[in-house]
């Protein structure tokens, strides 16, 4: 029995789209968009430290592919450690597969072999695959030489963390999708008191959205002080 289709909006959150991504390298993002819709056949590996937007871009690529009528799947590999062979086998026949955080299965031989075999099968089937990792393959923790070699043949896109201006723009864009308005004082407060990790900041936006709606209050610095307890 085939698995039920999950609505696109549920699989790929609406604030993780290309138009919500602030890019230090617009050309790299444009290439990923072209791959997502099938205009380019490149296989890509996005590398960079946590918080630079790798997951956002992979989810955005799947959403873009789905909107273009292509079959796509996003797999955060950390959630499938130790059972990757079965999970990858279920992705056969897709047009685009985005595999997030290759480092998560490093050192697990069965998972690494499954990833290597999937890479070869997907290439033979004409699918497109986009990977993400913290570092390029030859600098990363993967133990299987053949897998490192295959990933090294992908087009490499290195992402860098945003500066404060870029972080502010991300917060403004994501807040806008939720109907929130963040003024400069609020943004200053968030960066100063919460920190500069985008994952933490965007996760906080979800909670702020719910709490401000429940309280029927705008997001202001006094509201933040009360909400964060700082």
Short mmCIF file of C-alpha atoms in Angstrom, two decimals:
data_model
loop_
_atom_site.label_atom_id
_atom_site.label_comp_id
_atom_site.label_asym_id
_atom_site.label_seq_id
_atom_site.Cartn_x
_atom_site.Cartn_y
_atom_site.Cartn_z
CA UNK A 1 0.00 0.00 0.00
CA UNK A 2 1.42 3.38 -0.94
CA UNK A 3 1.88 5.94 1.79
CA UNK A 4 -0.59 8.87 1.88
CA UNK A 5 0.47 12.10 0.28
CA UNK A 6 1.35 14.82 2.78
CA UNK A 7 0.20 18.33 1.78
CA UNK A 8 3.08 20.45 0.53
CA UNK A 9 2.51 23.20 3.11
CA UNK A 10 2.78 20.69 5.97
CA UNK A 11 5.93 19.07 4.69
CA UNK A 12 7.75 22.27 3.93
CA UNK A 13 7.10 25.19 6.33
CA UNK A 14 6.13 28.36 4.45
CA UNK A 15 8.83 30.54 6.01
CA UNK A 16 11.55 28.27 4.64
CA UNK A 17 11.47 29.42 1.04
CA UNK A 18 14.01 30.96 -1.30
CA UNK A 19 12.40 34.39 -1.04
CA UNK A 20 12.89 34.28 2.74
CA UNK A 21 16.59 33.45 2.51
CA UNK A 22 19.20 36.16 2.85
CA UNK A 23 22.17 35.04 0.76
CA UNK A 24 25.79 36.05 0.93
CA UNK A 25 26.19 34.21 -2.41
CA UNK A 26 23.12 34.85 -4.60
CA UNK A 27 24.67 32.91 -7.51
CA UNK A 28 24.83 29.73 -5.44
CA UNK A 29 21.21 30.09 -4.38
CA UNK A 30 20.19 30.69 -8.01
CA UNK A 31 21.95 27.45 -9.00
CA UNK A 32 20.09 25.54 -6.30
CA UNK A 33 16.78 27.00 -7.51
CA UNK A 34 17.57 25.88 -11.06
CA UNK A 35 18.34 22.36 -9.83
CA UNK A 36 15.11 22.31 -7.82
CA UNK A 37 12.90 22.98 -10.84
CA UNK A 38 14.91 20.74 -13.17
CA UNK A 39 16.50 23.51 -15.22
CA UNK A 40 19.97 22.27 -14.20
CA UNK A 41 21.16 18.72 -13.56
CA UNK A 42 23.99 19.57 -11.14
CA UNK A 43 24.36 17.56 -7.95
CA UNK A 44 25.20 19.89 -5.08
CA UNK A 45 26.78 19.76 -1.65
CA UNK A 46 26.15 22.75 0.62
CA UNK A 47 28.70 23.12 3.39
CA UNK A 48 29.01 25.52 6.29
CA UNK A 49 28.71 25.80 10.07
CA UNK A 50 25.46 25.50 12.00
CA UNK A 51 23.16 28.47 11.56
CA UNK A 52 24.26 29.42 8.05
CA UNK A 53 21.02 28.30 6.40
CA UNK A 54 21.73 24.84 4.97
CA UNK A 55 18.48 23.29 6.20
CA UNK A 56 16.48 26.33 5.08
CA UNK A 57 17.83 26.01 1.54
CA UNK A 58 17.22 22.27 1.31
CA UNK A 59 13.62 22.66 2.48
CA UNK A 60 13.19 25.59 0.07
CA UNK A 61 14.51 23.47 -2.81
CA UNK A 62 11.98 20.72 -2.08
CA UNK A 63 9.14 23.24 -1.85
CA UNK A 64 10.20 24.81 -5.15
CA UNK A 65 10.40 21.40 -6.80
CA UNK A 66 6.94 20.48 -5.53
CA UNK A 67 5.49 23.74 -6.81
CA UNK A 68 6.95 22.89 -10.23
CA UNK A 69 5.23 19.51 -10.20
CA UNK A 70 8.31 17.50 -9.33
CA UNK A 71 8.48 14.77 -6.69
CA UNK A 72 10.82 15.79 -3.89
CA UNK A 73 11.82 14.68 -0.40
CA UNK A 74 13.76 16.33 2.41
CA UNK A 75 15.52 13.97 4.85
CA UNK A 76 17.31 15.24 7.98
CA UNK A 77 19.78 12.38 8.35
CA UNK A 78 20.22 12.86 12.10
CA UNK A 79 16.71 11.49 12.50
CA UNK A 80 17.47 8.29 10.61
CA UNK A 81 20.78 7.16 12.09
CA UNK A 82 21.01 3.37 12.08
CA UNK A 83 18.06 2.91 9.74
CA UNK A 84 19.22 4.78 6.68
CA UNK A 85 19.16 1.80 4.27
CA UNK A 86 15.38 1.37 4.57
CA UNK A 87 14.70 5.09 4.51
CA UNK A 88 16.77 5.71 1.40
CA UNK A 89 15.19 2.74 -0.37
CA UNK A 90 11.83 4.47 0.09
CA UNK A 91 13.06 7.49 -1.89
CA UNK A 92 13.48 5.62 -5.17
CA UNK A 93 11.76 7.23 -8.15
CA UNK A 94 11.82 10.81 -6.87
CA UNK A 95 13.02 13.73 -8.98
CA UNK A 96 14.85 15.51 -6.16
CA UNK A 97 16.16 14.26 -2.83
CA UNK A 98 17.71 16.66 -0.31
CA UNK A 99 19.81 14.94 2.36
CA UNK A 100 20.56 17.23 5.28
CA UNK A 101 23.54 16.84 7.64
CA UNK A 102 25.62 14.04 6.15
CA UNK A 103 27.90 14.35 9.19
CA UNK A 104 25.16 12.80 11.33
CA UNK A 105 25.80 9.33 9.90
CA UNK A 106 29.61 9.58 9.78
CA UNK A 107 31.28 6.50 11.25
CA UNK A 108 28.17 4.30 10.94
CA UNK A 109 29.37 1.90 8.28
CA UNK A 110 25.97 0.51 7.29
CA UNK A 111 24.58 4.02 6.89
CA UNK A 112 27.58 5.23 4.95
CA UNK A 113 27.39 2.24 2.59
CA UNK A 114 23.65 2.84 2.14
CA UNK A 115 24.33 6.47 1.27
CA UNK A 116 27.00 5.45 -1.23
CA UNK A 117 24.68 2.90 -2.87
CA UNK A 118 21.81 5.38 -2.97
CA UNK A 119 24.05 7.98 -4.60
CA UNK A 120 24.92 5.55 -7.38
CA UNK A 121 21.31 4.40 -7.91
CA UNK A 122 19.97 7.94 -7.98
CA UNK A 123 22.63 9.00 -10.46
CA UNK A 124 21.75 6.08 -12.74
CA UNK A 125 18.03 6.89 -12.47
CA UNK A 126 18.55 10.52 -13.49
CA UNK A 127 17.40 12.00 -10.18
CA UNK A 128 18.94 15.09 -8.60
CA UNK A 129 20.44 14.99 -5.11
CA UNK A 130 21.49 17.86 -2.87
CA UNK A 131 23.52 17.19 0.27
CA UNK A 132 24.52 19.34 3.21
CA UNK A 133 27.43 18.95 5.61
CA UNK A 134 29.46 21.11 7.94
CA UNK A 135 32.57 20.82 5.76
CA UNK A 136 33.52 19.67 2.25
CA UNK A 137 33.78 15.84 1.98
CA UNK A 138 37.55 15.58 2.15
CA UNK A 139 37.60 17.66 5.33
CA UNK A 140 34.62 15.99 7.00
CA UNK A 141 34.26 12.94 9.27
CA UNK A 142 32.96 10.36 6.75
CA UNK A 143 34.94 7.14 7.02
CA UNK A 144 34.11 5.49 3.67
CA UNK A 145 36.63 6.71 1.05
CA UNK A 146 34.34 5.90 -1.88
CA UNK A 147 31.53 7.95 -0.34
CA UNK A 148 33.85 10.91 0.23
CA UNK A 149 34.94 10.61 -3.39
CA UNK A 150 31.36 10.59 -4.71
CA UNK A 151 30.36 13.59 -2.62
CA UNK A 152 33.52 15.37 -3.69
CA UNK A 153 32.31 15.15 -7.29
CA UNK A 154 29.25 17.26 -6.46
CA UNK A 155 29.31 20.99 -7.12
CA UNK A 156 30.43 22.51 -3.83
CA UNK A 157 28.61 25.53 -2.41
CA UNK A 158 30.19 26.97 0.73
CA UNK A 159 27.83 28.98 2.95
CA UNK A 160 29.02 31.48 5.53
CA UNK A 161 27.22 32.81 8.62
CA UNK A 162 25.45 36.12 8.13
CA UNK A 163 26.61 39.31 9.79
CA UNK A 164 24.24 41.19 12.10
CA UNK A 165 22.66 43.09 9.22
CA UNK A 166 21.90 39.80 7.49
CA UNK A 167 20.47 38.29 10.67
CA UNK A 168 18.22 41.29 11.12
CA UNK A 169 16.95 40.92 7.57
CA UNK A 170 16.19 37.22 8.13
CA UNK A 171 14.22 38.03 11.28
CA UNK A 172 12.28 40.79 9.53
CA UNK A 173 11.37 38.53 6.61
CA UNK A 174 10.34 35.59 8.78
CA UNK A 175 8.37 37.84 11.09
CA UNK A 176 6.56 39.31 8.09
CA UNK A 177 5.36 35.86 7.00
CA UNK A 178 3.73 35.55 10.44
CA UNK A 179 2.18 39.00 10.35
CA UNK A 180 4.62 40.34 12.97
CA UNK A 181 6.32 43.71 12.83
CA UNK A 182 9.73 43.93 14.50
CA UNK A 183 11.09 47.45 14.89
CA UNK A 184 14.78 48.30 15.33
CA UNK A 185 14.55 48.37 19.13
CA UNK A 186 13.09 44.86 19.19
CA UNK A 187 15.74 43.56 16.80
CA UNK A 188 18.52 45.13 18.88
CA UNK A 189 17.09 43.54 22.01
CA UNK A 190 16.82 40.10 20.42
CA UNK A 191 20.40 40.11 19.13
CA UNK A 192 21.75 41.44 22.41
CA UNK A 193 19.78 39.28 24.86
CA UNK A 194 18.94 36.12 22.92
CA UNK A 195 22.13 35.76 20.89
CA UNK A 196 23.04 35.54 17.25
CA UNK A 197 22.27 31.91 16.47
CA UNK A 198 19.61 32.02 13.75
CA UNK A 199 18.12 28.67 14.72
CA UNK A 200 17.45 29.95 18.24
CA UNK A 201 16.16 33.30 17.00
CA UNK A 202 13.77 31.89 14.42
CA UNK A 203 12.52 29.29 16.89
CA UNK A 204 11.76 32.15 19.27
CA UNK A 205 9.72 33.86 16.55
CA UNK A 206 7.30 30.91 16.50
CA UNK A 207 6.72 31.28 20.23
CA UNK A 208 6.44 35.06 20.01
CA UNK A 209 3.84 34.72 17.28
CA UNK A 210 1.67 32.49 19.46
CA UNK A 211 2.12 34.53 22.63
CA UNK A 212 1.51 37.94 21.05
CA UNK A 213 -1.62 36.61 19.35
CA UNK A 214 -2.90 35.11 22.59
CA UNK A 215 -2.17 38.34 24.50
CA UNK A 216 -3.42 40.56 21.65
CA UNK A 217 -0.25 42.62 21.98
CA UNK A 218 2.35 43.92 19.57
CA UNK A 219 5.90 42.63 19.95
CA UNK A 220 7.68 45.44 21.81
CA UNK A 221 10.72 45.53 24.06
CA UNK A 222 8.57 45.52 27.25
CA UNK A 223 6.65 42.52 25.88
CA UNK A 224 9.95 40.77 25.14
CA UNK A 225 11.25 41.47 28.63
CA UNK A 226 8.17 39.87 30.09
CA UNK A 227 8.22 36.98 27.61
CA UNK A 228 11.91 36.14 27.89
CA UNK A 229 12.20 37.03 31.56
CA UNK A 230 15.28 39.16 31.02
#
